[in-house]
mmCIF file of C-alpha atoms in Angstrom:
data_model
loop_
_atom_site.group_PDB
_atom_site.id
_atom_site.type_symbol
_atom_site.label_atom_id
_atom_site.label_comp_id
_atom_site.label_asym_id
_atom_site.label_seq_id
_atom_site.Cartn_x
_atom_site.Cartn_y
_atom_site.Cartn_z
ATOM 1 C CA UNK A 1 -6.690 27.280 -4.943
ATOM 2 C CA UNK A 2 -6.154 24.715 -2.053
ATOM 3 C CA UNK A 3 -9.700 23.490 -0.779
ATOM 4 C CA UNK A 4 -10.730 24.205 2.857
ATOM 5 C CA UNK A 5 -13.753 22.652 5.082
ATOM 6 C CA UNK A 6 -15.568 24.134 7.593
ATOM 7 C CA UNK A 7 -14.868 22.404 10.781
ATOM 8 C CA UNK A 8 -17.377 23.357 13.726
ATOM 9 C CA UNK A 9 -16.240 24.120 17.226
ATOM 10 C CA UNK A 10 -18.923 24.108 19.096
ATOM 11 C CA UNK A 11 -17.777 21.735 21.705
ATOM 12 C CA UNK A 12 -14.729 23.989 22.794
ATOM 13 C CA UNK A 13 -16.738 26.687 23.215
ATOM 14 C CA UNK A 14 -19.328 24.538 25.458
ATOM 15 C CA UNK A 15 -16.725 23.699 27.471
ATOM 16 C CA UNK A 16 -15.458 27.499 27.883
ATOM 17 C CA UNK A 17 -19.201 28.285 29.320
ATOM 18 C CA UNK A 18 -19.579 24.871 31.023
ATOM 19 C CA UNK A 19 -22.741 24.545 29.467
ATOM 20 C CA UNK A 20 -24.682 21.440 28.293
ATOM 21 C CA UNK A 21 -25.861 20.448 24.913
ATOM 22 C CA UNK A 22 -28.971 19.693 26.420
ATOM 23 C CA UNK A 23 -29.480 23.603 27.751
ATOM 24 C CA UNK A 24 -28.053 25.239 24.796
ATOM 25 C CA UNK A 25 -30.823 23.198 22.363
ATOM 26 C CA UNK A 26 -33.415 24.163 25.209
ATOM 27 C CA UNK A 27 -32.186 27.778 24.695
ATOM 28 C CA UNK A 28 -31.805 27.976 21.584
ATOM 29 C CA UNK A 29 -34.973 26.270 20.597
ATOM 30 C CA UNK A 30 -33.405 23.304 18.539
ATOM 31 C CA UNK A 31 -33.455 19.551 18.922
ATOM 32 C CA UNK A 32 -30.873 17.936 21.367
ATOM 33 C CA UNK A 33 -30.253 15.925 18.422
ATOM 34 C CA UNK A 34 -29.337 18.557 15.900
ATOM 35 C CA UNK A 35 -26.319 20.291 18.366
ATOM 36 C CA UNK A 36 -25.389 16.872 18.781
ATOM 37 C CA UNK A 37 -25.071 16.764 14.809
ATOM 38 C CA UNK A 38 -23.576 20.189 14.439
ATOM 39 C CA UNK A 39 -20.819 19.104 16.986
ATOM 40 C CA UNK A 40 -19.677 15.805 15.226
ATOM 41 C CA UNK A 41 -19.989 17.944 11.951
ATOM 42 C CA UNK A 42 -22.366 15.752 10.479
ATOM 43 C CA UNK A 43 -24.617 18.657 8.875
ATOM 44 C CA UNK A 44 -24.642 20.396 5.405
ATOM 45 C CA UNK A 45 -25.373 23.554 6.389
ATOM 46 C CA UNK A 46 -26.627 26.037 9.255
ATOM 47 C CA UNK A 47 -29.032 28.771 9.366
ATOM 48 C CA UNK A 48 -28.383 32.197 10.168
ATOM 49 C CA UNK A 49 -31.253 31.520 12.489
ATOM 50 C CA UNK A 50 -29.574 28.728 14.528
ATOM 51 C CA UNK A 51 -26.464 30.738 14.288
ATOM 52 C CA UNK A 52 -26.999 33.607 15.423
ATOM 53 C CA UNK A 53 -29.403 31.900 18.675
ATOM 54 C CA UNK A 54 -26.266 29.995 19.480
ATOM 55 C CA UNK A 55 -24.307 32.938 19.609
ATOM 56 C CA UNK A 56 -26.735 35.013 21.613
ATOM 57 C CA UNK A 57 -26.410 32.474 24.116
ATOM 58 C CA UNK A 58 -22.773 31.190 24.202
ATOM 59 C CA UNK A 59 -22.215 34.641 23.895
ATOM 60 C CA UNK A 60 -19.663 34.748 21.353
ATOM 61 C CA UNK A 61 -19.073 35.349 17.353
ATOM 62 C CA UNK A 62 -19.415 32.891 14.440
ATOM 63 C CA UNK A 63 -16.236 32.942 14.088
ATOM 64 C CA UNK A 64 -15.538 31.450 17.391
ATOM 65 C CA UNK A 65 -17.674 28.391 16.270
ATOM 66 C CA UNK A 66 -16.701 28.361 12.914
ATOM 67 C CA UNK A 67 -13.472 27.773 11.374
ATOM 68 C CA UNK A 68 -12.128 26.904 7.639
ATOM 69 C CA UNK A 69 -9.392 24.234 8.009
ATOM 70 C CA UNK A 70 -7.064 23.593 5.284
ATOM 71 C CA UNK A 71 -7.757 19.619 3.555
ATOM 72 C CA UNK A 72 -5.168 17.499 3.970
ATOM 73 C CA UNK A 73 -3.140 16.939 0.766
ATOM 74 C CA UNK A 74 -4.211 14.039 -0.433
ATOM 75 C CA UNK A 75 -0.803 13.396 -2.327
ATOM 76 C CA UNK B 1 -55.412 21.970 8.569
ATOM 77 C CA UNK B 2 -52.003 21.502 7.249
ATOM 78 C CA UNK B 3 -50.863 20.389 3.641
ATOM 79 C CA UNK B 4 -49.469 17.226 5.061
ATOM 80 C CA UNK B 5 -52.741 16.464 6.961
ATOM 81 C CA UNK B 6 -54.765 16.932 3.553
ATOM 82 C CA UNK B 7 -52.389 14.122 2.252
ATOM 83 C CA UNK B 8 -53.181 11.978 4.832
ATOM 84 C CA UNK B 9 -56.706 12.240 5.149
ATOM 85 C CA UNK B 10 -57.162 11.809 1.270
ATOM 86 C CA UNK B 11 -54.315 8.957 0.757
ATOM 87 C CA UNK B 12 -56.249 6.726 3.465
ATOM 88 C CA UNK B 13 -59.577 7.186 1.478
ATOM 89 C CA UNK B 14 -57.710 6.126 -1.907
ATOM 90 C CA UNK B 15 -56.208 3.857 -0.144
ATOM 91 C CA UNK B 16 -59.293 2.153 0.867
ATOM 92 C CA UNK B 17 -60.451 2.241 -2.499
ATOM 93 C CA UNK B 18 -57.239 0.800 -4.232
ATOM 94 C CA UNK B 19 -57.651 -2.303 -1.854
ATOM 95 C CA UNK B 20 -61.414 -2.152 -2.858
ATOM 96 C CA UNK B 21 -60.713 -2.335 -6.572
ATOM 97 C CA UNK B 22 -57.923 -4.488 -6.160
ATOM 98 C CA UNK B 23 -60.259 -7.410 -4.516
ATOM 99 C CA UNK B 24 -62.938 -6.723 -6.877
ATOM 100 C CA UNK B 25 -61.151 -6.546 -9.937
ATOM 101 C CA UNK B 26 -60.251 -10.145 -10.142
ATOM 102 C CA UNK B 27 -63.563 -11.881 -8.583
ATOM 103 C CA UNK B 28 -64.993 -9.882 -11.668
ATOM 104 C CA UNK B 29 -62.302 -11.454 -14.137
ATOM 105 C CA UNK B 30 -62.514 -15.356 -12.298
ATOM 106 C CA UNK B 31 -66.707 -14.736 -12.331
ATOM 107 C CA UNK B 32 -66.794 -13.532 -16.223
ATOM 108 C CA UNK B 33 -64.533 -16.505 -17.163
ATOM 109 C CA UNK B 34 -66.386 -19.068 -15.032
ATOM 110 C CA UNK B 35 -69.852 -17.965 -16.483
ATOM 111 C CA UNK B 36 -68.959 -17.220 -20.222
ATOM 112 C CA UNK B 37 -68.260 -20.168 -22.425
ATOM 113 C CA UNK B 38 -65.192 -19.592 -24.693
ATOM 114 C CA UNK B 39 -66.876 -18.627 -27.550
ATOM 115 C CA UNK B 40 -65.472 -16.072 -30.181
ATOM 116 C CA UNK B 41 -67.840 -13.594 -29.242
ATOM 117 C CA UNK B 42 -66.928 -13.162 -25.669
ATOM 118 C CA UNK B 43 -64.064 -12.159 -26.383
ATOM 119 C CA UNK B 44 -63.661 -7.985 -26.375
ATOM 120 C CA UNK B 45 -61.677 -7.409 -29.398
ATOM 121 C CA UNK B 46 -63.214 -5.533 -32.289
ATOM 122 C CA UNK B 47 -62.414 -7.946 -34.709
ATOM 123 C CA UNK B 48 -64.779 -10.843 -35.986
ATOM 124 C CA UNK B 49 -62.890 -13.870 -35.281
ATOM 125 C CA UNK B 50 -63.012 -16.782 -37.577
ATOM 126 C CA UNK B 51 -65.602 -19.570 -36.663
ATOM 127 C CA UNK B 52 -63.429 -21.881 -37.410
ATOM 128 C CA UNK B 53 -60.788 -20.335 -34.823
ATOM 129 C CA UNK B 54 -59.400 -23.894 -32.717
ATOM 130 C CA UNK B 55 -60.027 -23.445 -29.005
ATOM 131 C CA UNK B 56 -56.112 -23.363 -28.358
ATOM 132 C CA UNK B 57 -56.450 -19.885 -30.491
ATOM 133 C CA UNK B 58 -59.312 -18.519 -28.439
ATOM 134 C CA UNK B 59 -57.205 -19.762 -25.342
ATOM 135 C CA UNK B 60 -54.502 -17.932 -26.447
ATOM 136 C CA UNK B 61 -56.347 -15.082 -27.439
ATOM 137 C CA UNK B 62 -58.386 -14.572 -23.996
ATOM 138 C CA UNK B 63 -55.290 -15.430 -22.131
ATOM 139 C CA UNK B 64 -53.428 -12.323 -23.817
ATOM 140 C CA UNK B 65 -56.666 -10.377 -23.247
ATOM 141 C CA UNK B 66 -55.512 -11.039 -19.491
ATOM 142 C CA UNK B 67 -52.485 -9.151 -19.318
ATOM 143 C CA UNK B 68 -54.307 -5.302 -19.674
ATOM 144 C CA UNK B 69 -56.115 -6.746 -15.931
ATOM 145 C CA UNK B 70 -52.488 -7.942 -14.799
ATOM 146 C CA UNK B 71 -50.811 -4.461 -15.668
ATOM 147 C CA UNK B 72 -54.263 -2.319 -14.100
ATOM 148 C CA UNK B 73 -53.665 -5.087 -10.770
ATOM 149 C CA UNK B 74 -49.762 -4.295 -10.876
ATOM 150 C CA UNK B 75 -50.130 -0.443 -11.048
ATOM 151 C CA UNK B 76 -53.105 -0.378 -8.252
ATOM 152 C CA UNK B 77 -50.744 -1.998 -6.075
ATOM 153 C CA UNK B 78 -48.333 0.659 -6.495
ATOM 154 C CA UNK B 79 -50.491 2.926 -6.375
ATOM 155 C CA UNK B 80 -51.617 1.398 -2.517
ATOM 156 C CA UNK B 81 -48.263 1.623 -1.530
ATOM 157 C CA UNK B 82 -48.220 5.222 -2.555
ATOM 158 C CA UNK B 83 -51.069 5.835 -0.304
ATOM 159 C CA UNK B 84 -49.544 3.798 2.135
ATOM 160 C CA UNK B 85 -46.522 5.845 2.111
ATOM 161 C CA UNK B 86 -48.561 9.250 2.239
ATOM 162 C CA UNK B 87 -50.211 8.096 5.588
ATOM 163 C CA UNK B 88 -47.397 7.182 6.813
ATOM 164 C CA UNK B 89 -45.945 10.672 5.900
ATOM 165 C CA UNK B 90 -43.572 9.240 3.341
ATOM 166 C CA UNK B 91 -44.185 12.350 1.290
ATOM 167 C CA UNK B 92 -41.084 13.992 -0.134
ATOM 168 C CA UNK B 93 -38.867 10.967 -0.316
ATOM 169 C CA UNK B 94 -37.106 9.324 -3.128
ATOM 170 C CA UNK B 95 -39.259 6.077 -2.169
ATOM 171 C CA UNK B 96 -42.466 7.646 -2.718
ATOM 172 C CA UNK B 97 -41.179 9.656 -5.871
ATOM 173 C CA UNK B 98 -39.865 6.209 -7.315
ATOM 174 C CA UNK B 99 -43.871 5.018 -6.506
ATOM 175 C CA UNK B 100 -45.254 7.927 -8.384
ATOM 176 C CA UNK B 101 -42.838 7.254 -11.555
ATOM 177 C CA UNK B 102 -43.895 3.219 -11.322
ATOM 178 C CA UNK B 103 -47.572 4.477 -11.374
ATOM 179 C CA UNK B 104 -46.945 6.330 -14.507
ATOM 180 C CA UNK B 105 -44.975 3.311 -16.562
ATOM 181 C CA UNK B 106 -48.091 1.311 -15.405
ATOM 182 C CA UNK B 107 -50.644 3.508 -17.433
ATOM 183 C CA UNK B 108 -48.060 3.806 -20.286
ATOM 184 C CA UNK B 109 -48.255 0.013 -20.198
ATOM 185 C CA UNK B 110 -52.221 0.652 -20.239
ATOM 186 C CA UNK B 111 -51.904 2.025 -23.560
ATOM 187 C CA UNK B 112 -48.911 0.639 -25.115
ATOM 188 C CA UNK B 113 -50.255 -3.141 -24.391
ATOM 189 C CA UNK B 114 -53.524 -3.052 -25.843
ATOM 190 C CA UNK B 115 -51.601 -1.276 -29.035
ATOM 191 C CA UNK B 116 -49.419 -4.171 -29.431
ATOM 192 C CA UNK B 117 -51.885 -6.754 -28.791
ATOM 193 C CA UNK B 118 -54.630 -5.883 -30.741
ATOM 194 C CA UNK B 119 -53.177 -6.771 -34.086
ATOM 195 C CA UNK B 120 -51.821 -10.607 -32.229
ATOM 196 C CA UNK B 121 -55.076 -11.418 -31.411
ATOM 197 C CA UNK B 122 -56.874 -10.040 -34.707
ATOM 198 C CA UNK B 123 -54.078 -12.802 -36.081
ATOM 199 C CA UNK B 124 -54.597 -15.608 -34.039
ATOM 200 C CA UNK B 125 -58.599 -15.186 -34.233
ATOM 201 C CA UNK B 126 -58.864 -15.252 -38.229
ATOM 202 C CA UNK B 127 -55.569 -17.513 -38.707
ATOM 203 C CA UNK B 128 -58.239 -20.097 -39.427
ATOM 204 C CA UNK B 129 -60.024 -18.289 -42.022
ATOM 205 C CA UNK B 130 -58.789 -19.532 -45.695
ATOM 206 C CA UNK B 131 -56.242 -16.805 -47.338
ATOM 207 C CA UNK B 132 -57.885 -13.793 -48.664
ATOM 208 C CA UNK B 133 -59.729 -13.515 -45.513
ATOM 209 C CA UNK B 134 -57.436 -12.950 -42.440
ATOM 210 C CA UNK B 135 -57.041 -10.063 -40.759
ATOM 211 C CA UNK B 136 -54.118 -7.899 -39.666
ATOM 212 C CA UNK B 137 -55.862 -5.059 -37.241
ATOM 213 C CA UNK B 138 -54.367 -2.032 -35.604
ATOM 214 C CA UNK B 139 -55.883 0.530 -33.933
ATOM 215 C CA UNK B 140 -55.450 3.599 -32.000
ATOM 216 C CA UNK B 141 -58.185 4.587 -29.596
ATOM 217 C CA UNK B 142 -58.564 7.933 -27.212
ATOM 218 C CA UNK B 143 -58.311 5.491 -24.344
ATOM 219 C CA UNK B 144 -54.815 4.052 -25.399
ATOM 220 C CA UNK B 145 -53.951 7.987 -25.786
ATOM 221 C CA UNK B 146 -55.373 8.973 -22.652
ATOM 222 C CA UNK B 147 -53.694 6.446 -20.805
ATOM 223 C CA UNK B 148 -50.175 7.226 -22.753
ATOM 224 C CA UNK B 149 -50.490 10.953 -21.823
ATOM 225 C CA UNK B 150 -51.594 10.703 -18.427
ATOM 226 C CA UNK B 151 -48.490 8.217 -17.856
ATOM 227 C CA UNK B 152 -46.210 10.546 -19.395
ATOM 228 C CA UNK B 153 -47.526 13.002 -17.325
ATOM 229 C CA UNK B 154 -47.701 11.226 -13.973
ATOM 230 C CA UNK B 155 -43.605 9.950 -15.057
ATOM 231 C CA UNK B 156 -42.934 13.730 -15.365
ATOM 232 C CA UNK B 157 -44.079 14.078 -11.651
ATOM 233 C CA UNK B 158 -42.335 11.558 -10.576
ATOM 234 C CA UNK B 159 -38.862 12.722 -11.941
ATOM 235 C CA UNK B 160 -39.989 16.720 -10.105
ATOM 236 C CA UNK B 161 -41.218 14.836 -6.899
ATOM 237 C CA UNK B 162 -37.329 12.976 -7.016
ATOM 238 C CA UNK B 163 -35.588 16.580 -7.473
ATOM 239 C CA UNK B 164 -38.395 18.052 -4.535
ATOM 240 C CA UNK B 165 -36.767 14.526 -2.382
ATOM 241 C CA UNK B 166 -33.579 15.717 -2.820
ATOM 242 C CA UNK B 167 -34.040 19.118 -1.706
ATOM 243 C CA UNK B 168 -35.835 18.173 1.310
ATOM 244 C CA UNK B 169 -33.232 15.724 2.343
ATOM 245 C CA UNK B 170 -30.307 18.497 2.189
ATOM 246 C CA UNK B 171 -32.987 21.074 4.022
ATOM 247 C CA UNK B 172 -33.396 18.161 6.546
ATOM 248 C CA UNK B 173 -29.241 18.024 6.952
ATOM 249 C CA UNK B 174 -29.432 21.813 7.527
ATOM 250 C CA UNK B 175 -30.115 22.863 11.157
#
């Protein structure tokens, strides 16, 4: 079974609703900080919570944010 | 109030006191060795030591009474820090975990010093007696085991409070 990661695109779908980090974390109720995290990819993990608040407002599924990208082969 | 606040409020008291003891403990030591002459007798080890015990033995003897002081001195410290960390709210951390388990080897060393030492000194105190009439002590008090199972126990912490440190650092890199 080939390994996958989970690769976060939160920044393309910022830029589809012109909207700033700074006003999603304000609506969402979560540190500027932390979306700046979850956009580099630099987290283990994210709550249903957070999910589904980021959704609500971006207006959108997880799977738009979300997506499982193949690993590169390291051969 | 919160959990964390409890922590806080308690770790500065201790932390008061640790510094307390830890400036009190060796004016005591200095003070008792500046006032007491050297004599057999003075020295706290249940053994009587030969009279004819050279002053190079009772040296020796007193000096290796020293290190139980040293070790209590060594595991306050640690025990400051700890506090020092809580206040600071260093609380589930692999730093303060690694504090707790250093606390722990320091009252294992409480118990497991005096053990080894006791039969040393009751050596070099009758060495000077004629043959026959030395003595070879060891002992086993409910101090020394107090000490060893509160270490153990406080070790035992330490190793939970490093798997509690690693769960809250991969909560923390959840958002």
């Amino acid at each position: 079974m080939s390994e996958v990661s989970i690769v976060v695109r939160l920044d393309v779908m910022l830029a589809m609703r012109k909207m700033k980090s700074r006003d999603l974390a304000h609506a969402v109720g979560i540190t500027e900080q932390n979306i700046s995290l979850l956009k580099s990819g630099k987290v283990k993990g994210i709550r249903f919570e957070t999910l589904a608040g980021i959704c609500a407002v971006l207006e959108c599924q997880p799977g738009d944010l979300l997506e499982a990208v193949p690993d590169a082969d390291p051969a | 109030m919160s959990n964390l606040e409890h922590v806080r409020k308690l770790a500065g008291v201790l932390r008061g006191i640790t510094i307390a003891a830890m400036v009190v403990l060796p004016l005591v030591i200095v003070g008792g060795l500046a006032a007491l002459p050297l004599t057999p007798d003075v020295l706290s080890v249940d053994i009587t030591p030969s009279l004819d015990a050279t002053r190079t033995q009772l040296i020796l003897a007193a000096g290796l009474s020293l290190l139980r002081p040293l070790i209590l001195l060594w595991t306050l410290n640690e025990m400051r820090k700890l506090f020092g960390a809580y206040i600071a709210g260093d609380v589930l951390t692999d730093h303060a975990a690694r504090l707790i388990q250093r606390i722990g080897q320091g009252f294992v060393a409480m118990a497991v010093v005096p053990f080894l030492l006791r039969p040393v000194q009751s050596v070099l105190l009758t060495m000077a007696n004629p043959p026959g009439q030395r003595s070879l002590a060891v002992g086993l008090d409910s101090e020394m085991i107090f000490f060893a199972l509160s270490g153990g126990l406080i070790i035992v912490i330490g190793w939970a409070m490093r798997e509690a440190s690693a769960a809250a650092a991969e909560n923390r890199a959840i958002v």
